[in-house]
Coordinates of C-alpha atoms in Angstrom, one line a residue:
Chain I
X1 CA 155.4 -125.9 4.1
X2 CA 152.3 -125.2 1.9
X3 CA 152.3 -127.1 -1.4
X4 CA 152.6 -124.8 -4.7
X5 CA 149.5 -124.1 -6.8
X6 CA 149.9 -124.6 -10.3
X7 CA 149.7 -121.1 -11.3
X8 CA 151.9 -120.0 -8.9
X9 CA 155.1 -119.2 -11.5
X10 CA 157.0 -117.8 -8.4
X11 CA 157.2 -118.0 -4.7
X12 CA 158.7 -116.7 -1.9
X13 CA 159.0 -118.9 0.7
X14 CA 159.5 -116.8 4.3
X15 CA 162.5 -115.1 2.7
X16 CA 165.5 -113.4 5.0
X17 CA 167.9 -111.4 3.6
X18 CA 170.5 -110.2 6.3
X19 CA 173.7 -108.5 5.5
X20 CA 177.1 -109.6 7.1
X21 CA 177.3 -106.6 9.5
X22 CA 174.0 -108.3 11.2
X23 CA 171.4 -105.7 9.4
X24 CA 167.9 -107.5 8.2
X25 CA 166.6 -106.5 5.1
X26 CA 164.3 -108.9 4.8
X27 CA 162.5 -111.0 7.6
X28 CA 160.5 -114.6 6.8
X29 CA 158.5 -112.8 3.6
X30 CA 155.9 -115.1 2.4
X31 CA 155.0 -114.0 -1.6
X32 CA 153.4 -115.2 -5.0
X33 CA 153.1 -114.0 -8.4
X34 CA 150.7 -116.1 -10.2
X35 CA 150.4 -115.9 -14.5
X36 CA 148.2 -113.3 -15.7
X37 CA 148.2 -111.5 -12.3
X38 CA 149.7 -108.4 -10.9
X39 CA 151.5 -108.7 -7.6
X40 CA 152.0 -105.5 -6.2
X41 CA 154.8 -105.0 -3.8
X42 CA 154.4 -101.7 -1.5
X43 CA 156.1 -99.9 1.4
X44 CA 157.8 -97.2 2.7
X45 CA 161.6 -96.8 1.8
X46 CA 163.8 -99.3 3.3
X47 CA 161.1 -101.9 3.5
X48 CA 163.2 -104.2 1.2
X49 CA 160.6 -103.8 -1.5
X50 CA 163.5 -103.9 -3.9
X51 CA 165.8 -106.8 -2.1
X52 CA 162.3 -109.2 -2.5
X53 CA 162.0 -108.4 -6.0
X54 CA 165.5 -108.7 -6.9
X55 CA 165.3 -112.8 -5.3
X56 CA 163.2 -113.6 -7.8
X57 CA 165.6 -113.3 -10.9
X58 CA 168.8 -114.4 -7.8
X59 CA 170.5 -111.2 -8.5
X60 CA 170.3 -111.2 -4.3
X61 CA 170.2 -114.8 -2.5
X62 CA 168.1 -115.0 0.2
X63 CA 169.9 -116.6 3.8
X64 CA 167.1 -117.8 4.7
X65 CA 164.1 -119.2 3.2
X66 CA 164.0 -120.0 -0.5
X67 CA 162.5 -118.8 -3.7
X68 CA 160.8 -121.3 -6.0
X69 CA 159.9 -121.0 -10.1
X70 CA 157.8 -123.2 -11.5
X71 CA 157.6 -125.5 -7.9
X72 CA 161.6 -125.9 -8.1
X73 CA 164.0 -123.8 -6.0
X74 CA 165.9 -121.1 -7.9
X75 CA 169.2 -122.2 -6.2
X76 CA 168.9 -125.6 -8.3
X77 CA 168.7 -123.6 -11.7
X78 CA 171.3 -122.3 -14.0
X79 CA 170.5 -118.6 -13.1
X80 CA 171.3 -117.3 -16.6
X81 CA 168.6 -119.9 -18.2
X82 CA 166.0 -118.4 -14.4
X83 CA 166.9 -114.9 -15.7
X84 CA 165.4 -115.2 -19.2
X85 CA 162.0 -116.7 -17.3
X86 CA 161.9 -114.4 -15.2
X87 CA 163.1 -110.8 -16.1
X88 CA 163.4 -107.9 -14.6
X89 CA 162.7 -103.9 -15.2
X90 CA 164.9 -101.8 -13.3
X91 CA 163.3 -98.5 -11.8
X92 CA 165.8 -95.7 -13.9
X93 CA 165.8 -97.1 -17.4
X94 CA 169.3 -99.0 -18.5
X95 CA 170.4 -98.5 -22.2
X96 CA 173.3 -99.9 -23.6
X97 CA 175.9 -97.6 -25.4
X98 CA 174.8 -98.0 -29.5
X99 CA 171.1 -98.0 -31.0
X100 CA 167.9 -99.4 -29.9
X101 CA 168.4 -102.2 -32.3
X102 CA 171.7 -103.0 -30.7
X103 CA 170.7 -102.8 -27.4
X104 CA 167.8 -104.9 -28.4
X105 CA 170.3 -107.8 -29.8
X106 CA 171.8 -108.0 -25.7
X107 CA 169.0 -109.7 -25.1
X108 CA 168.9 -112.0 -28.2
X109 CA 171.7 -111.3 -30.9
X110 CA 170.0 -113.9 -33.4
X111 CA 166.7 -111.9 -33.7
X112 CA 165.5 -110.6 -36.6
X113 CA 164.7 -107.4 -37.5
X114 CA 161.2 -108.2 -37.8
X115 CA 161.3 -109.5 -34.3
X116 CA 163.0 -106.5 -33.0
X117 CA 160.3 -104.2 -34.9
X118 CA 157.6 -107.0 -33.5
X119 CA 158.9 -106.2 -29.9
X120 CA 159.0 -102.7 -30.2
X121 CA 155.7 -102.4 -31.6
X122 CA 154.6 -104.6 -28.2
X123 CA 155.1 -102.2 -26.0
X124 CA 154.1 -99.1 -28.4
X125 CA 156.9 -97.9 -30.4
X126 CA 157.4 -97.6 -34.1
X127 CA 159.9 -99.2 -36.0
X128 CA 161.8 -95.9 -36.5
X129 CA 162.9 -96.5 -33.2
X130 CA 165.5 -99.3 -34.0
X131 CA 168.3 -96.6 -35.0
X132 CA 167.9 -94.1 -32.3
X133 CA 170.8 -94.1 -29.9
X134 CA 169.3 -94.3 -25.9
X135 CA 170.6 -90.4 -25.3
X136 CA 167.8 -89.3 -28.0
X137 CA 165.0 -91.2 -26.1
X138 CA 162.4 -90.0 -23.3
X139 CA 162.6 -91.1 -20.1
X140 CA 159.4 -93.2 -20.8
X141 CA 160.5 -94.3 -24.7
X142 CA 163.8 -95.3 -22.9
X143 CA 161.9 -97.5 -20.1
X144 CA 159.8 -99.0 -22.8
X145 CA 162.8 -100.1 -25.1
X146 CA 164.0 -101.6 -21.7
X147 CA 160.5 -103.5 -21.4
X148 CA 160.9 -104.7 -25.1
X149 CA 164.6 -105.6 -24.5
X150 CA 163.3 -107.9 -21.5
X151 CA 160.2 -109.4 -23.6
X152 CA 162.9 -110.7 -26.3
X153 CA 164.6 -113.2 -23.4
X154 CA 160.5 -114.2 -23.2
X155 CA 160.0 -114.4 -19.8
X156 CA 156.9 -115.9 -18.0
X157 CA 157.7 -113.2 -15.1
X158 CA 158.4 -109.5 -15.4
X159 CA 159.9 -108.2 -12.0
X160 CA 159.2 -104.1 -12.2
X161 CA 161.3 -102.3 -9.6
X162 CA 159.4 -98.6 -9.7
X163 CA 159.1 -98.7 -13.4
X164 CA 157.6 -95.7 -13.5
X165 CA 158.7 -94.0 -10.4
X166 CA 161.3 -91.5 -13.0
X167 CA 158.5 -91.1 -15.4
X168 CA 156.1 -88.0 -16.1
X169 CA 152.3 -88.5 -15.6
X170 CA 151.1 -90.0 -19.2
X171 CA 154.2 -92.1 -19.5
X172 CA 153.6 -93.5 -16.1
X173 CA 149.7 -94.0 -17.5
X174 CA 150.4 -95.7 -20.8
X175 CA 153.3 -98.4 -18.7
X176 CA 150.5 -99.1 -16.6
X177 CA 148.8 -99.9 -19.5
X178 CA 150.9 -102.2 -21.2
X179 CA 151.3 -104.3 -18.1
X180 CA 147.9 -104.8 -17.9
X181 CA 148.0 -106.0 -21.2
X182 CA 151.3 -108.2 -21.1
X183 CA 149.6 -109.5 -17.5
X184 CA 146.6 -110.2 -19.6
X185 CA 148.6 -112.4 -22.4
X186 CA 149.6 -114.5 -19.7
X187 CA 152.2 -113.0 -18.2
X188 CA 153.0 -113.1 -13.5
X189 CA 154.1 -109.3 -13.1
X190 CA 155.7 -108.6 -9.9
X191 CA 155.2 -104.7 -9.7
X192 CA 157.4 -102.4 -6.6
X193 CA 156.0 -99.1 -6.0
X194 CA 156.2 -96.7 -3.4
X195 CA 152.9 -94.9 -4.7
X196 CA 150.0 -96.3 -2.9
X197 CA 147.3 -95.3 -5.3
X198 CA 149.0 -96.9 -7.9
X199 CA 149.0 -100.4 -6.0
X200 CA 145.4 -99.5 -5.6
X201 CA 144.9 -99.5 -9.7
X202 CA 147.2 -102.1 -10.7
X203 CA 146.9 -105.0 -7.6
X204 CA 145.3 -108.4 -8.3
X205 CA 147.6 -109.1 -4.8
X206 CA 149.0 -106.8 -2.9
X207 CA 151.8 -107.3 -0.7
X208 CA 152.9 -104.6 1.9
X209 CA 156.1 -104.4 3.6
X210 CA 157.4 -102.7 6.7
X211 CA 160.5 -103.2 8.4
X212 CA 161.7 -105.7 5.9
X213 CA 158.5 -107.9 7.3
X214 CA 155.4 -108.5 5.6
X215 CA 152.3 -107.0 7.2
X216 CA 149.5 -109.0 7.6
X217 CA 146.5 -108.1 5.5
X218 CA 144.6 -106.1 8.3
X219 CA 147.7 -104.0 9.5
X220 CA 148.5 -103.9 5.8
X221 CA 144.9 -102.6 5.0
X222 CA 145.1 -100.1 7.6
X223 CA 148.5 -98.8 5.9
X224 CA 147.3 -98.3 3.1
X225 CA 144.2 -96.3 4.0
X226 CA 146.6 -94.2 6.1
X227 CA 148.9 -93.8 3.6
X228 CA 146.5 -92.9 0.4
X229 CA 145.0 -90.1 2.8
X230 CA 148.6 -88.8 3.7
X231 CA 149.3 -89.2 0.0
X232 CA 146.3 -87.0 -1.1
X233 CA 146.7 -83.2 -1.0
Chain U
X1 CA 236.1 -90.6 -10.2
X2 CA 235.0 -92.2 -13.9
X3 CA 231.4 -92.6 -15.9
X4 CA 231.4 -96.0 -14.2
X5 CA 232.2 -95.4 -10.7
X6 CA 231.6 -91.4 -8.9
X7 CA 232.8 -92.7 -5.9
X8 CA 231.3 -91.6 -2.2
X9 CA 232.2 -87.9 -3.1
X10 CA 229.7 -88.1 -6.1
X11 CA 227.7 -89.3 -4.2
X12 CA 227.9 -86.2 -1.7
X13 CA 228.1 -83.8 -4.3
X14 CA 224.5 -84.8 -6.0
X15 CA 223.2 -84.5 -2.6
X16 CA 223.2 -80.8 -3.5
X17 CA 220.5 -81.2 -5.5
X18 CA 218.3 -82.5 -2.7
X19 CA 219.4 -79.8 -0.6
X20 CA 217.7 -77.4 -3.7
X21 CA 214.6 -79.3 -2.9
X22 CA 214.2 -78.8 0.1
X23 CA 215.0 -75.2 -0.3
X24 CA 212.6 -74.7 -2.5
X25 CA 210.1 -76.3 -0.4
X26 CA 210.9 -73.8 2.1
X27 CA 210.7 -70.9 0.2
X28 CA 207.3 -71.7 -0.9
X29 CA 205.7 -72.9 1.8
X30 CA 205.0 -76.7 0.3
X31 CA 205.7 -78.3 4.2
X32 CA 207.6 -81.1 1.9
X33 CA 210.6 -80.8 3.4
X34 CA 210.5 -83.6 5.4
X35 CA 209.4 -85.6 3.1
X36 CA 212.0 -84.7 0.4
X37 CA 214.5 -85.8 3.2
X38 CA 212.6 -88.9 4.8
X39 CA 212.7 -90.0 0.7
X40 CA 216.0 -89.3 -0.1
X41 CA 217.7 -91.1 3.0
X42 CA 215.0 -93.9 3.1
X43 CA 216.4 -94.6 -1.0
X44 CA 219.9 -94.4 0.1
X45 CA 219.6 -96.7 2.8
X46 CA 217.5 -99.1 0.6
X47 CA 219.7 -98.9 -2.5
X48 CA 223.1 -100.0 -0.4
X49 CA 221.5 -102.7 1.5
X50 CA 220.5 -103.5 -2.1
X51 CA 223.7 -103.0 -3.6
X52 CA 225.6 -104.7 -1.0
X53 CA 223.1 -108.0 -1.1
X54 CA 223.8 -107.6 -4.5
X55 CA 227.3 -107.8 -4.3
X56 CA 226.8 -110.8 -2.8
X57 CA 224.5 -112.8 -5.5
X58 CA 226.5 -110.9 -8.7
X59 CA 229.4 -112.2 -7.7
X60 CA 230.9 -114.5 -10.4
X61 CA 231.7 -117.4 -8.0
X62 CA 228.0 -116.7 -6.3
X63 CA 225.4 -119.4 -7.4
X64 CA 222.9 -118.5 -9.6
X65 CA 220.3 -119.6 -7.7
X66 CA 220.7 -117.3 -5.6
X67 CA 219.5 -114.5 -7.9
X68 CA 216.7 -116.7 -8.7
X69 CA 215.7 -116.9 -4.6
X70 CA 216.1 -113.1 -4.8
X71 CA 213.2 -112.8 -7.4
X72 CA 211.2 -114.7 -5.6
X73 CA 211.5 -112.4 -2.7
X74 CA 210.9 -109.1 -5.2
X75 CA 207.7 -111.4 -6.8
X76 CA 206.3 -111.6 -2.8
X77 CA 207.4 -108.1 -1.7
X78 CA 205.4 -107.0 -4.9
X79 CA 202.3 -108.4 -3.9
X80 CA 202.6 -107.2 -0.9
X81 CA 203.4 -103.2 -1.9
X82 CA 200.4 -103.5 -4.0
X83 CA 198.3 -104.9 -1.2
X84 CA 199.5 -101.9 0.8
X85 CA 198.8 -98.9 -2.2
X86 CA 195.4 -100.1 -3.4
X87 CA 193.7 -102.1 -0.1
X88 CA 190.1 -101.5 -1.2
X89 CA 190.8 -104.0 -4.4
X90 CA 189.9 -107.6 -2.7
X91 CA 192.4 -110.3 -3.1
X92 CA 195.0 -107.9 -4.4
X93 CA 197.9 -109.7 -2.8
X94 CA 197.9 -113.0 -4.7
X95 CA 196.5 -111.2 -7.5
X96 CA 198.8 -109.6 -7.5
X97 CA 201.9 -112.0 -6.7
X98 CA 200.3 -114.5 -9.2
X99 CA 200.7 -111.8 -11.9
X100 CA 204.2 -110.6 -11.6
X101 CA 205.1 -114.5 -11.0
X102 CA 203.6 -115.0 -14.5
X103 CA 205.0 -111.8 -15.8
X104 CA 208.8 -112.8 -14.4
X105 CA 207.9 -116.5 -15.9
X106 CA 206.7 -115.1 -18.9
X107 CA 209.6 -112.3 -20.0
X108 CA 212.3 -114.4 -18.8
X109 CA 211.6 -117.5 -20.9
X110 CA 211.5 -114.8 -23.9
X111 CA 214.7 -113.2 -22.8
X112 CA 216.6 -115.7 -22.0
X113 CA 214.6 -118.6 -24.1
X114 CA 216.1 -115.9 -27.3
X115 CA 219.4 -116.1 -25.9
X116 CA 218.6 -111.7 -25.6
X117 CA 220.7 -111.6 -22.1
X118 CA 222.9 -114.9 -21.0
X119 CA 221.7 -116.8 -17.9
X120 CA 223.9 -115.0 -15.2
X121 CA 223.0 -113.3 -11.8
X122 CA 223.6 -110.2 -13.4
X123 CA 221.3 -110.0 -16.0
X124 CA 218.3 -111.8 -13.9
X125 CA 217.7 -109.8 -11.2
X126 CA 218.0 -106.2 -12.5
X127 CA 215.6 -107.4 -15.2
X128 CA 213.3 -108.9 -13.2
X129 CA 213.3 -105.9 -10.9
X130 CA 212.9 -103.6 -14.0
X131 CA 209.8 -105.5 -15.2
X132 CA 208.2 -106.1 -11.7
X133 CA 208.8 -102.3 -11.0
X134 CA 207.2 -100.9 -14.1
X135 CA 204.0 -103.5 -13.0
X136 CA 203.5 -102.3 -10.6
X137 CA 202.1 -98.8 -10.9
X138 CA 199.9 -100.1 -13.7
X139 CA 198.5 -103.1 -11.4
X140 CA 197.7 -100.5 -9.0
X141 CA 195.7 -98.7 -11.6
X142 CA 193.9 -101.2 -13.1
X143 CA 192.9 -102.9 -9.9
X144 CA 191.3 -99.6 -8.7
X145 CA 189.9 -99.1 -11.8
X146 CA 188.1 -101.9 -12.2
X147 CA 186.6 -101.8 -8.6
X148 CA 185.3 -98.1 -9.3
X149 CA 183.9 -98.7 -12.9
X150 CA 182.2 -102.1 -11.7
X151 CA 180.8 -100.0 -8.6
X152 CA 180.0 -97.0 -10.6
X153 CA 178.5 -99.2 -13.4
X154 CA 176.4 -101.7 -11.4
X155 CA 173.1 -100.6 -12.6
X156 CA 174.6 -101.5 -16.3
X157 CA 176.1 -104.8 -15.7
X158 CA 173.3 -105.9 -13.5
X159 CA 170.8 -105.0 -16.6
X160 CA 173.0 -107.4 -18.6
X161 CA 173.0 -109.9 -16.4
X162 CA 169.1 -109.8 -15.9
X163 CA 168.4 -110.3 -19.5
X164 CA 170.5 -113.6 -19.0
X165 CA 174.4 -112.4 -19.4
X166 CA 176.8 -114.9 -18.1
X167 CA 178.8 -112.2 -15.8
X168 CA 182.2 -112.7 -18.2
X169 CA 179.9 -110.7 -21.3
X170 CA 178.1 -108.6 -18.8
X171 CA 181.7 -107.4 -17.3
X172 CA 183.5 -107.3 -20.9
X173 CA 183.0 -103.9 -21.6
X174 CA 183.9 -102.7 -18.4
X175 CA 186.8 -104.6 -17.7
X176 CA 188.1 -103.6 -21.2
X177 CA 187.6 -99.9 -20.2
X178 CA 189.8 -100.3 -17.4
X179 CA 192.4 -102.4 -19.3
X180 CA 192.9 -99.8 -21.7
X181 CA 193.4 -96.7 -18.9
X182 CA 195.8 -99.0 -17.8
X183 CA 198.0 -99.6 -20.5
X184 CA 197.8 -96.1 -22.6
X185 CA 200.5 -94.5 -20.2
X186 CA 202.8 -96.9 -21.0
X187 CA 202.2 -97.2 -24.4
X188 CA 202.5 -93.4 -24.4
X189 CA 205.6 -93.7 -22.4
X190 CA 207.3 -96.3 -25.2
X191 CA 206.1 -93.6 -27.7
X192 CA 207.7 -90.4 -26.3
X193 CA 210.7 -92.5 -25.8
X194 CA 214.0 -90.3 -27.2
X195 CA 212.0 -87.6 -28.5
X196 CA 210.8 -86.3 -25.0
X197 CA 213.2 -88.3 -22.4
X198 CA 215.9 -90.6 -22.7
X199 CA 215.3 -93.5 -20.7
X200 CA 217.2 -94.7 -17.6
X201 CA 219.0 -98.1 -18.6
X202 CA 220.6 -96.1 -22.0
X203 CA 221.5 -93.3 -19.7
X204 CA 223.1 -95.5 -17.4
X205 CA 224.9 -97.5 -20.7
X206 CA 225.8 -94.4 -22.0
X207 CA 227.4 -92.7 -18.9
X208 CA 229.1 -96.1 -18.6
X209 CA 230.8 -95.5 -22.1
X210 CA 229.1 -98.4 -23.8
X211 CA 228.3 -97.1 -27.9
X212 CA 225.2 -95.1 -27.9
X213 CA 224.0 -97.6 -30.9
X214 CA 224.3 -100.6 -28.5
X215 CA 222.7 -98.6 -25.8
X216 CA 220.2 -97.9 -27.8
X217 CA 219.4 -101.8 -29.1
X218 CA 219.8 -102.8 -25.5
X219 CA 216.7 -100.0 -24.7
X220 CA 214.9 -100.8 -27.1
X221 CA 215.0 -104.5 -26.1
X222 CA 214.1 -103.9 -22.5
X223 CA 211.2 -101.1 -23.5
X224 CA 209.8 -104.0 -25.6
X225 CA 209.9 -106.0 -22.6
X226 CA 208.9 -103.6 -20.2
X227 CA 205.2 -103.2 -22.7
X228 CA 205.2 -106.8 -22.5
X229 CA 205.7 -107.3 -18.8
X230 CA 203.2 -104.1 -18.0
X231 CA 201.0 -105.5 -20.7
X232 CA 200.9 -109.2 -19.2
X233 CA 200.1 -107.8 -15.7
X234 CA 197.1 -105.5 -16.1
X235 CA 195.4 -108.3 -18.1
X236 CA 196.0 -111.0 -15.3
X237 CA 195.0 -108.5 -12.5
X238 CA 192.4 -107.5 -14.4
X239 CA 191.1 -111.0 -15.2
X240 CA 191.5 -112.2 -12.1
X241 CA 189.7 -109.1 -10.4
X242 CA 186.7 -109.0 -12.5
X243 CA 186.1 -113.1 -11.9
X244 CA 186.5 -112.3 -8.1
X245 CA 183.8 -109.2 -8.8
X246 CA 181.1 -111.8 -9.6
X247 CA 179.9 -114.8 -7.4
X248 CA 179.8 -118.5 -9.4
X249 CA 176.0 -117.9 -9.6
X250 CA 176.6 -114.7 -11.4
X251 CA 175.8 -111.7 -9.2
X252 CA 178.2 -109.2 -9.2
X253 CA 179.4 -109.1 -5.2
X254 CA 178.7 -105.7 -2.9
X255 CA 181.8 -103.5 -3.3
X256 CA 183.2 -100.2 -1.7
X257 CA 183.5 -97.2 -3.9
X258 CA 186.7 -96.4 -2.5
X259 CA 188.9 -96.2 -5.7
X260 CA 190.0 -92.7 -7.4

């Protein structure tokens, strides 16, 4: 068992994931998301791009394997206290019934207003924002207050299941952007995507999936070359 | 015959009525003939085994312990029905027993803790059966409700719970939702009471020639205990079954969309 770097802020350790009617979702995935890099997760559907990221934050367990934060296995933490480390961005946007103010105060009812505007203006929204109710948002405003709502728990690790995968061309652009940015304050982004180019402008490490297993970086490389050209009209 | 006893000829003669039942199914084709008449003998069959165990425990000399060995026997038989009318709700059948054992514990300390009814065979059973009857339907609905609105509503809860929720807050809203479609039809019931039906128990007082005023108190007492007992049910079942829903690490567990 290799010893953690000290960057590493998560690891997965040759994850399984099988259900109890025998299926594998996931088979002995090795994984890192380091602080101030982007892990990019790719892979055809069914790959268990999804089950890997959703470890992380222990809304799955893995049965076999283990996931560590910090050096210490998730299983030994209080998982509400892991999921405000390490949040998570779900691929359709998630809003609360009530404003964005309100569903900002799920994620910390004792913040200010100043905080909430603070937050809001992180990810590029006004404060005007705060009294819209989630039904008058864009599908990219909505995934952005979803972004700010996860930034107030202040995680060290954003998990991004598709994030952008509902979204139109400029708001998948301008999410891109901010998690370049929140990736360059520090934060480990651990991105899921089923568009290859994408992997291909975001990736400080790429990760490619198949079959619930983990390609190795040649078959991995050749996947993606295939897959980019299949991808291209 | 008398308003307190119609006798086996009565009896006969209201089976008319079924008869027009089945008739009209006929007639129009519903194919719930055999249903009508599967019901109405499987009721007559069940009501005089009932009636003649009951005999047995009302009778003054009878000890009253064994009317309270006969709730315990409605309490399991409870559990069970609902296991059998909502299968798809896990754990339903001690959820289920453990709330209409606190709902029996519950109304009959009031009722009899009040002095409401004395402490006799005859007053403990049929009220025990009244309140564990009205339960149930409600149980069944709140159990199935919850399982489909926690399925349905996963992507919610689980956004709650990644932003650091403890799974009782995360579920709160939901469970609530379900709570609430659970009690409104009886609460709606207790309202419409004597303006759009007159209940069963007054009916019964008043065909027996008791004052309609005292039939009346005697309703109302039992509809307030009825709310009670249907309100003390749901919120056990629905407690229980929403802190089954998650694991102890807080994920909420895989479930089957089978609920209506």
């Amino acid at each position: 068992m290799s010893t953690p770097v000290p960057d590493a802020l998560l690891r997965f350790e040759s994850v399984g994931v099988s259900l109890e009617e025998g299926r594998d979702l996931l088979i002995g995935v090795d994984a890192v998301v380091h602080g101030g890099r982007i892990t990019v997760v790719a892979g055809p559907s069914g790959a268990g791009k999804s089950t890997l990221l959703r470890l992380g934050d222990r809304l799955e367990v893995p049965t076999s394997g283990r996931v560590l934060f910090r050096g210490v296995d998730v299983a030994m933490l209080d998982p509400c206290r892991l999921r405000r480390s390490v949040g998570m961005v779900f691929q359709r946007p998630v809003l609360f019934p009530g404003t964005v103010a309100e569903n900002l105060r799920v994620a910390d009812p004792a913040a200010t207003e100043a905080r909430l505007i603070a937050e809001l203006g992180r990810v590029g929204l006004g404060a005007e924002f705060l009294d819209r109710v989630g039904d008058d948002l864009s599908g990219g405003e909505a995934q952005r207050v979803c972004i700010a709502r996860t930034l107030l728990t202040g995680p060290e690790v954003l998990l991004m299941d598709e994030p952008t995968s509902a979204l139109d061309p400029w708001s998948r652009q301008s999410i891109e952007d901010l998690v370049r940015v929140l990736a360059a304050e520090g934060l480990g982004i651990m991105w899921v995507t089923h568009d290859h180019a994408q992997m291909e402008r975001l990736a400080d490490h790429r990760v490619v999936l198949r079959g619930g297993r983990r390609l190795p970086a040649a078959e991995a490389e050749q996947y993606l070359r295939e897959a980019i050209g299949e991808d291209q009209p | 015959m008398s308003a307190t006893s119609i006798g086996w000829t009565g009896l006969a003669a209201s089976f008319v009525l079924i008869i027009v039942a089945v008739v009209l199914s006929v007639w129009q084709r519903l194919d719930l003939s055999r249903s009508i008449a599967w019901a109405s003998l499987r009721a007559a069959v069940q009501l005089l085994l009932v009636g003649w165990a009951l005999h047995l425990v009302l009778d003054p000399g009878a000890s009253v312990l064994w009317a309270w060995a006969w709730v315990v026997v409605m309490v399991v038989f409870a559990g069970m029905t609902l296991r059998r009318r909502a299968p798809e709700v896990p754990g339903i059948l001690w959820l289920g027993t453990g709330a209409m054992a606190i709902v029996i514990l519950v109304s009959l300390a009031v009722i009899f803790g009040f002095g409401i009814f004395p402490v006799e065979g005859r007053t403990i059973v049929p009220l025990a059966g009244m309140m564990i009857g009205n339960s149930m339907t409600s149980c069944v609905l709140v159990g199935r409700r919850i399982v489909g609105e926690f399925a349905d509503r996963r992507p919610e809860i689980e956004a709650r719970l990644a932003l650091g929720v403890p799974w009782p807050d995360a579920a709160r809203p939901h469970t609530r939702a379900a709570l609430r479609t659970a009690l409104i039809p009886q609460i709606e019931t207790t309202k419409a009471v004597g303006l759009v039906f007159l209940p069963g128990a007054m009916t019964g007082l008043v065909l027996a020639g008791v004052d309609a005023v005292d039939a009346v108190t005697i309703q109302l007492a039992l509809m307030y205990l009825i709310l009670g007992s249907v309100a003390t049910s749901v919120t056990v079942i629905g407690l229980g079954l929403t802190r089954q829903l998650f694991t102890a690490d807080h994920r909420l567990r895989r479930l089957d969309r089978q609920a209506s």
